[in-house]
CSV table of C-alpha atoms in Angstrom, one decimal:
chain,number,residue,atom,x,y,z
A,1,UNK,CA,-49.2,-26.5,97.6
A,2,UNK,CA,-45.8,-27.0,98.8
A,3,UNK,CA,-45.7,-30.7,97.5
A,4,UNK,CA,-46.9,-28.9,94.2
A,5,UNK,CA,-43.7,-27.1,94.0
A,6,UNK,CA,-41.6,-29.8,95.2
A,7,UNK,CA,-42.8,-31.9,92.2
A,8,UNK,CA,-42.0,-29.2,89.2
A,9,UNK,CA,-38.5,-28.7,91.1
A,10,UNK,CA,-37.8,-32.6,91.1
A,11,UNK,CA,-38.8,-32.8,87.1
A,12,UNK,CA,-36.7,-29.5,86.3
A,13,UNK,CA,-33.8,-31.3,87.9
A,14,UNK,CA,-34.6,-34.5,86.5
A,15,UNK,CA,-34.8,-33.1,82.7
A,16,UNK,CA,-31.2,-31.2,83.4
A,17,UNK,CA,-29.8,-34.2,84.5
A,18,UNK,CA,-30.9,-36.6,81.4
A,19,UNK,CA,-27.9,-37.0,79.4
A,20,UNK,CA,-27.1,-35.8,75.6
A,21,UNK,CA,-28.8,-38.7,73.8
A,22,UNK,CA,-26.9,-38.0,70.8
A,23,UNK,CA,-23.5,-37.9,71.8
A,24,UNK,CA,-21.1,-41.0,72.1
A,25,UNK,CA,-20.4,-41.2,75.4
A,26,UNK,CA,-24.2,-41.1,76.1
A,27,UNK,CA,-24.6,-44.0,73.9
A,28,UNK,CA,-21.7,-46.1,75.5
A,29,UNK,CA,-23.6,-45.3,79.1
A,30,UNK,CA,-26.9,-45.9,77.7
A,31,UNK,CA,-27.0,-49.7,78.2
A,32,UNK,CA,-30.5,-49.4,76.7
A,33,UNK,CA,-29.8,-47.5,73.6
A,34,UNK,CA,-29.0,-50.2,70.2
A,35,UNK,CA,-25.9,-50.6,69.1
A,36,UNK,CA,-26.5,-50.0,65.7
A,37,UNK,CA,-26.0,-45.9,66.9
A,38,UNK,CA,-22.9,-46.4,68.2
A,39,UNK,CA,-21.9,-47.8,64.5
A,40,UNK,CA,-23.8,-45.4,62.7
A,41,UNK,CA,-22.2,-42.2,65.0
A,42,UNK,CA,-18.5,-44.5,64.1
A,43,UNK,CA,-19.6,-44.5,60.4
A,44,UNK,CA,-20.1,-41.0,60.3
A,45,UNK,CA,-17.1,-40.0,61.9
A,46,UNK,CA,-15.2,-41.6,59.6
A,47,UNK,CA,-16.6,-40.6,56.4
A,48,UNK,CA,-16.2,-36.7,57.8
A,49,UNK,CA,-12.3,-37.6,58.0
A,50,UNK,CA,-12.4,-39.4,54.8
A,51,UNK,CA,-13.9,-36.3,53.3
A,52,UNK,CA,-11.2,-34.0,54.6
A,53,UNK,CA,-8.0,-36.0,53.7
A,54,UNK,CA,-9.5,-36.2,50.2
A,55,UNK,CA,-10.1,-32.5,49.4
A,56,UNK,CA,-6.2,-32.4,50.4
A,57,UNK,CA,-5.4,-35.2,48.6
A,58,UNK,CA,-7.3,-33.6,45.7
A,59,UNK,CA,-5.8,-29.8,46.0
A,60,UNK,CA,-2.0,-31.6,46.0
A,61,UNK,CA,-2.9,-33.2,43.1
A,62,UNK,CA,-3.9,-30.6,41.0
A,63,UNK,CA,-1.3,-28.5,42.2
A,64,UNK,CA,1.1,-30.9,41.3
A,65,UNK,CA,-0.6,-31.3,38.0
A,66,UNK,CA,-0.3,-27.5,37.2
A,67,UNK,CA,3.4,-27.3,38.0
A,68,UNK,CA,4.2,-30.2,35.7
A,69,UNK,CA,1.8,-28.6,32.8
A,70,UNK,CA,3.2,-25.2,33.2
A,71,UNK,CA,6.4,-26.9,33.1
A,72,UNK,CA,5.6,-28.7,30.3
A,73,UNK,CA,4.5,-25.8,28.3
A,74,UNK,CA,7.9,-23.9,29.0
A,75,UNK,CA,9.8,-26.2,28.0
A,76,UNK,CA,8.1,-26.8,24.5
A,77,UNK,CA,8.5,-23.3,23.8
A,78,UNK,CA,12.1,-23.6,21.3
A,79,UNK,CA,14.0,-20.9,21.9
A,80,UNK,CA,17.1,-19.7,19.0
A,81,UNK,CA,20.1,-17.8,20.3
A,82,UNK,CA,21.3,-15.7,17.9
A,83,UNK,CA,23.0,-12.1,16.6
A,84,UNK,CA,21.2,-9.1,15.7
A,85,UNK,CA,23.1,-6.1,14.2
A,86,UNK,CA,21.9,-2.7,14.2
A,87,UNK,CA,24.4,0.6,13.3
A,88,UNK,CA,27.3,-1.5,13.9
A,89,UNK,CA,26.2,-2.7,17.5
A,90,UNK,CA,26.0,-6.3,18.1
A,91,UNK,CA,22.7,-7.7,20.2
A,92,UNK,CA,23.0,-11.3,21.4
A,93,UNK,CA,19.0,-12.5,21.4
A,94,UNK,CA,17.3,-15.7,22.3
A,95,UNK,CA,13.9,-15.4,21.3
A,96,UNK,CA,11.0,-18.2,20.7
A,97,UNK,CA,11.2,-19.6,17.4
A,98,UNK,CA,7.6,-19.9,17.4
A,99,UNK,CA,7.5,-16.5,17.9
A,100,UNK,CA,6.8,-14.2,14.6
A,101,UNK,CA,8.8,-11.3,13.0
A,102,UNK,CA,6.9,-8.8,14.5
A,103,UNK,CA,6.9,-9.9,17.9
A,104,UNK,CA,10.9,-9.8,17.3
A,105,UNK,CA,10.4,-6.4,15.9
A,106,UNK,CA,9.0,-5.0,19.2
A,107,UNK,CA,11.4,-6.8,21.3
A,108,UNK,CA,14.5,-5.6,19.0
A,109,UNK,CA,12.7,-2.1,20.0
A,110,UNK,CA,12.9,-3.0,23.5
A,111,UNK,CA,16.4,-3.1,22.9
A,112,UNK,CA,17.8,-0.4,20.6
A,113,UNK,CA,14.9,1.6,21.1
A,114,UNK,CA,14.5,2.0,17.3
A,115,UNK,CA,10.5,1.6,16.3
A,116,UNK,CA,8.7,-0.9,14.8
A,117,UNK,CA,7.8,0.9,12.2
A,118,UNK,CA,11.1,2.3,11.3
A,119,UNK,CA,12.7,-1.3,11.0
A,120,UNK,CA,13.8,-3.0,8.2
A,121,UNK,CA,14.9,-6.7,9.3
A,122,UNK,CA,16.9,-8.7,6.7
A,123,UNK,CA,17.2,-12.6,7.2
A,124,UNK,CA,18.5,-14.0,4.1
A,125,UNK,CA,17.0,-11.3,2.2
A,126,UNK,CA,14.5,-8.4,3.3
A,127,UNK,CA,11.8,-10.0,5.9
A,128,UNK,CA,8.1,-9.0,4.2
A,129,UNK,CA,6.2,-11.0,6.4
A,130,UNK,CA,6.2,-10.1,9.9
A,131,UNK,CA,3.3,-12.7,10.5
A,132,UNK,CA,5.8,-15.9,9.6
A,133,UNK,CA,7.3,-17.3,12.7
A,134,UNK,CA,11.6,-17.7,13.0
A,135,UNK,CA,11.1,-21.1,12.5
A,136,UNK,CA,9.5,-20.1,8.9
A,137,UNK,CA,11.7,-17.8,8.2
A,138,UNK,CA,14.4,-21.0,9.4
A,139,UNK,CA,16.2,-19.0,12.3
A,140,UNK,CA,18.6,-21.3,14.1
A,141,UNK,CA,21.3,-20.9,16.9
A,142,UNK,CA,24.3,-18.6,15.3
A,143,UNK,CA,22.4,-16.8,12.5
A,144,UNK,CA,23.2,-13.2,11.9
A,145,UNK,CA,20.2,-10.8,11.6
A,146,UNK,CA,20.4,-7.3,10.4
A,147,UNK,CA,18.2,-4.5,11.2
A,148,UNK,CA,18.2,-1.1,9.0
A,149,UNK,CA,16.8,1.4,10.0
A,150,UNK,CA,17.1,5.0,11.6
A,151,UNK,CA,15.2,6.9,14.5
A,152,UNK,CA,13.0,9.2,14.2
A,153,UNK,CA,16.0,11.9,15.4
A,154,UNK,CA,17.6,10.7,12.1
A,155,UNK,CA,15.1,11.7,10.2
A,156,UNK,CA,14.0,14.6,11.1
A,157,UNK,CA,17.4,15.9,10.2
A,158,UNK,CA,16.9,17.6,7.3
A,159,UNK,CA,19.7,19.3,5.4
A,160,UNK,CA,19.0,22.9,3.7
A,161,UNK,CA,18.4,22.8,0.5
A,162,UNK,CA,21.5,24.3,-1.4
A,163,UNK,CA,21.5,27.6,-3.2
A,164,UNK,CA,19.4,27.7,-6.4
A,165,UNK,CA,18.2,24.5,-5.4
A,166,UNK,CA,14.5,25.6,-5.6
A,167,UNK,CA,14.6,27.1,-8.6
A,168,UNK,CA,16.2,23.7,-10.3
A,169,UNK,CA,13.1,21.8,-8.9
A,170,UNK,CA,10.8,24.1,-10.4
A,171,UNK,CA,12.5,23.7,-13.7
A,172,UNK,CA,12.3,20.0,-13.4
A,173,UNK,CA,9.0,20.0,-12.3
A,174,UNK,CA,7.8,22.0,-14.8
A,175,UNK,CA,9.1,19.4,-17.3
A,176,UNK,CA,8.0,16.3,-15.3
A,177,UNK,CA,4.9,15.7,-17.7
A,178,UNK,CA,7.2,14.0,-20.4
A,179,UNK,CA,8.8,10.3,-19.3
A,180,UNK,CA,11.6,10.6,-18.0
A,181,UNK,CA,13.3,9.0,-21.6
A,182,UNK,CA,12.1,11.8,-23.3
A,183,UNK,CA,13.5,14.8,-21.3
A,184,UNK,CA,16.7,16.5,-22.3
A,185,UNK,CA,19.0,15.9,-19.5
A,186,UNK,CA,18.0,12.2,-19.1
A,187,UNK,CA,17.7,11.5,-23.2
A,188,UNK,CA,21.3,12.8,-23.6
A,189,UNK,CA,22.5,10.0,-21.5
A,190,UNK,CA,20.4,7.4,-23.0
A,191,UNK,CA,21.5,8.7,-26.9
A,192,UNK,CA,24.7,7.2,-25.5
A,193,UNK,CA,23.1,3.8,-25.8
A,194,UNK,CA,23.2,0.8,-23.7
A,195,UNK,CA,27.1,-0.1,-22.3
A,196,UNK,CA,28.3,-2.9,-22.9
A,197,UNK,CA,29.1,-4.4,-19.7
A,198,UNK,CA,25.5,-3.7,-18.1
A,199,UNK,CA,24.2,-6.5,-16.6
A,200,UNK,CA,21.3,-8.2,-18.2
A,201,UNK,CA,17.8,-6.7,-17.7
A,202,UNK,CA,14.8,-8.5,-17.7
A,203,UNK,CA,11.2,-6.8,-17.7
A,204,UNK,CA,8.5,-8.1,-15.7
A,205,UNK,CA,10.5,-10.0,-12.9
A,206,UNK,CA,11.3,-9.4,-9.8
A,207,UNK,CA,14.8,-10.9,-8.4
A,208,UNK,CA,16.2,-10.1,-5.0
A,209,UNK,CA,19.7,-8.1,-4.9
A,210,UNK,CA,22.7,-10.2,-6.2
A,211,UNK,CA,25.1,-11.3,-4.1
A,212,UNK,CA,27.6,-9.2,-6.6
A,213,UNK,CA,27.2,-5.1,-7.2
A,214,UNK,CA,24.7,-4.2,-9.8
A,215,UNK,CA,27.1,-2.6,-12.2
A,216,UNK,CA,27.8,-1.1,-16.1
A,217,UNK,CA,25.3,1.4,-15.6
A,218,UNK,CA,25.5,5.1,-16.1
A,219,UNK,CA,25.4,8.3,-13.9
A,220,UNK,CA,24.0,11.8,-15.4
A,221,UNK,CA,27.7,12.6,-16.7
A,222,UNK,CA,27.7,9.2,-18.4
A,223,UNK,CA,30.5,7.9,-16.3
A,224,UNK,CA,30.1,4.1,-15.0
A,225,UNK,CA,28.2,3.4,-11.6
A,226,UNK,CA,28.3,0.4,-9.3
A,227,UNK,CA,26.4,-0.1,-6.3
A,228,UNK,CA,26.8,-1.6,-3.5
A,229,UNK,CA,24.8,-2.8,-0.6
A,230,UNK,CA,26.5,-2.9,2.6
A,231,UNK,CA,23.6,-4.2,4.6
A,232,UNK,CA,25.8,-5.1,8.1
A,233,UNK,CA,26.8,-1.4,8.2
A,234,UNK,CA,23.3,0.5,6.6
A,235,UNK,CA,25.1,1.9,3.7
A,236,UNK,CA,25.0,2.2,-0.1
A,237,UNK,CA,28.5,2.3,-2.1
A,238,UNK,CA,28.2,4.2,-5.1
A,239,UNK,CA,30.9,3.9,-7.0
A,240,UNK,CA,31.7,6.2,-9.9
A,241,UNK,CA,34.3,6.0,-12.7
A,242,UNK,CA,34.7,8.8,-15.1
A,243,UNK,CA,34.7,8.8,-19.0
A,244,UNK,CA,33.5,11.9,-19.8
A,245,UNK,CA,35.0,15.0,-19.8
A,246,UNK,CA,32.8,17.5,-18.4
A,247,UNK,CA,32.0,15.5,-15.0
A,248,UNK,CA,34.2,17.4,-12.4
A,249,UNK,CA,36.9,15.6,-10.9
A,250,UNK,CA,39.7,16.7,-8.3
A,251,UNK,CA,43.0,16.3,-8.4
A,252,UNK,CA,45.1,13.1,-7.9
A,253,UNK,CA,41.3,11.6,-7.9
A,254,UNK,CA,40.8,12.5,-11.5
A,255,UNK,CA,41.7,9.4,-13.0
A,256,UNK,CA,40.7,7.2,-9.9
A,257,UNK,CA,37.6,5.5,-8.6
A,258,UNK,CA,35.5,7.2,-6.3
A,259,UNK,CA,33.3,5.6,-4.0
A,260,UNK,CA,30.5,7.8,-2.1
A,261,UNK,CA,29.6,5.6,1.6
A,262,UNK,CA,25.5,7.0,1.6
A,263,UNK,CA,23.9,5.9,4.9
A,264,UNK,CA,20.7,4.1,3.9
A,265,UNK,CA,18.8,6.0,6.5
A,266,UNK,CA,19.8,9.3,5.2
A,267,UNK,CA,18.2,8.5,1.4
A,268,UNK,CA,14.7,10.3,1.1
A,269,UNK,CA,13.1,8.7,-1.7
A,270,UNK,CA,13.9,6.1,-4.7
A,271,UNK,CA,11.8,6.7,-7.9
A,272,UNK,CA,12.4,4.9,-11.0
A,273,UNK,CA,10.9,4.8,-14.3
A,274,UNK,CA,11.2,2.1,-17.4
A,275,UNK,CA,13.2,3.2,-20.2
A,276,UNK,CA,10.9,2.8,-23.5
A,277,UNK,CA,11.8,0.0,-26.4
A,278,UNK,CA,14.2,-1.1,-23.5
A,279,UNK,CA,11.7,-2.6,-21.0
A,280,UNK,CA,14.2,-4.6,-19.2
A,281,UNK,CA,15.9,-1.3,-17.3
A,282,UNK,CA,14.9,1.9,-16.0
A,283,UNK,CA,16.1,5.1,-15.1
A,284,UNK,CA,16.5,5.1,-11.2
A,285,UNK,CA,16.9,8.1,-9.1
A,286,UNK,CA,18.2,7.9,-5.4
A,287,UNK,CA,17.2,11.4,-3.6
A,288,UNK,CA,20.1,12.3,-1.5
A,289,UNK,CA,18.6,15.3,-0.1
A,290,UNK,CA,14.9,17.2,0.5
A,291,UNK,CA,14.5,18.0,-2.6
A,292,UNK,CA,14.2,17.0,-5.9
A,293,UNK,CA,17.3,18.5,-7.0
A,294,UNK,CA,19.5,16.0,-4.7
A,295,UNK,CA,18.5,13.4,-6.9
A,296,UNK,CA,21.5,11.1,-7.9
A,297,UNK,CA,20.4,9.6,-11.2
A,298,UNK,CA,21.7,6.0,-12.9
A,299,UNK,CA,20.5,5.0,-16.0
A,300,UNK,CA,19.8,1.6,-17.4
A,301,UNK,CA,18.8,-0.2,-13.8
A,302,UNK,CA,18.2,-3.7,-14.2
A,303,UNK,CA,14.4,-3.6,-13.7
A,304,UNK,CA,14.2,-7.3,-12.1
A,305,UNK,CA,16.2,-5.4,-9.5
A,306,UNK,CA,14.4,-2.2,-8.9
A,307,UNK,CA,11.9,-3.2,-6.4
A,308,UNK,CA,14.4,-4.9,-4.6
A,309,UNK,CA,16.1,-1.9,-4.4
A,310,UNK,CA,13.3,0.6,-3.2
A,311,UNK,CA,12.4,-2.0,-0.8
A,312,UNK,CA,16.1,-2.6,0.7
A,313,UNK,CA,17.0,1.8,1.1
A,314,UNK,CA,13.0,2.5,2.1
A,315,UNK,CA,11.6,-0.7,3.3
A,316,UNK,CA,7.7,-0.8,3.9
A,317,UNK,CA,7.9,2.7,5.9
A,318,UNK,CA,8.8,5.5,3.6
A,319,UNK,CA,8.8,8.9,4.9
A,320,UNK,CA,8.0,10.9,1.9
């Protein structure tokens, strides 16, 4: 019995003391163990470091790569440095020329804090198409943008109506069922005829503003008109001359030109209406106030300049 337990002690000794055959120090001792492990255990080793160095290898590489892309892709993106001008402040932007109008729209609101959809921006003419991109629309380094427009402060500022002012719009309301040609206050201007110095009218064409006032037309006294856009400074110069006798006048001004400065934003509503067997003008009406009765009315408009006009004062948002 006692050699019994002697001989399971001895073989759990024994099996603790065999070496790990799969390590490679037991396969160096082992002179009876092939070489071919000791390569194979070499092999693998290797080919676990190999792994390792090229997963970093590999993450350096592509980090490398998405630096110089991202690089790449900020550079490409052409930038112009130029001027925008709103109510006689001066903005100095640089801004992605393959960015569009609108985009530059809500960043010009980032700055001035005047909305989108209150802004009217004029680049060589009125900008229609907020989708075309400044490189479209040929925006370079130094241009000069303008941007009319008022807040929605501004507008809401609405002047009382003056005394007897309602009843006058009922009046011409009442008599709004005729064209305009054929009412009495409007057709005792046109009996005047056409003046001579008017500029030329053409019907069914539409020309941006001149680079010159529209001028020889007439006011509701049938004195001369000019007008003037003043885009840099938002304004409309109307300029009057009298030749009639019963339009007041004051003073020293009597016999002297008088020029009325109208803020663009301030002007309600622009209505116009062609003059007939003289399809090539119209008679325009600027509304000065909240009513109908602060309409300021000029007879024989251009009409290739109407539109361009309405669109200038009232641009695509009109608030009336």
């Amino acid at each position: 019995m006692a050699e019994e337990e002697g001989s399971v002690v001895d073989a759990e000794d024994k099996l603790e003391a065999e070496p790990d055959l799969t390590s490679r120090e037991s396969i160096e001792s082992d002179p009876c163990r092939p070489k071919c492990c000791l390569k194979n255990a070499d092999v693998e080793n290797e080919t676990e470091d190999t792994n390792e160095k090229s997963k970093e290898d590999f993450s350096v590489e592509e980090k490398e790569k998405d630096e110089t892309e991202e690089e790449q892709a900020t550079s490409s993106r052409e930038s112009a440095s130029f001027r925008v001008v709103w109510n006689k402040k001066n903005y100095e932007v640089t801004f992605p020329v393959d960015e569009t109008a609108d985009s530059l729209k809500q960043h010009i609101e980032n700055l001035t804090g005047l909305p989108v959809s209150m802004q009217k921006l004029m680049y060589k003419g009125l900008v229609k198409d907020g989708s075309k991109t400044l490189r479209e629309l040929h925006v370079t380094n130094g241009v000069k943008m303008m941007v009319v427009g008022s807040t929605i402060n501004d507008v809401m500022k609405v002047t009382p109506p003056p005394p007897g002012a309602l009843k006058e719009e009922k009046t011409t309301s009442a008599a709004s069922k005729d064209p305009l040609c054929k009412q009495k206050m409007h057709k005792k201007v046109l009996d005047k005829g056409k003046p001579d110095d008017v500029m030329p009218g053409i019907k069914n064409k539409k020309e941006k503003l001149p680079n010159v006032p529209i001028a020889g037309m007439y006011n509701k006294f049938g004195g001369k008109v000019r007008l003037t856009f003043k885009l840099e400074l938002d304004q409309i110069w109307i300029g009057t001359k009298s030749t009639r006798i019963d339009e007041p006048r004051i003073g020293a001004n009597a016999n002297k030109e008088r020029t009325e400065k109208i803020p663009m934003g301030s002007i309600k509503n622009v209505v116009s209406e062609p003059i007939e067997e003289h399809d090539g003008y119209h008679i325009l009406a600027i509304q000065l106030g909240p009513t109908e009765a602060s309409r300021y009315w000029i007879y024989w408009v251009p009409a290739q300049y109407v539109d361009a006009i309405k669109d200038t004062i009232l641009g695509k948002w009109q608030p009336f």
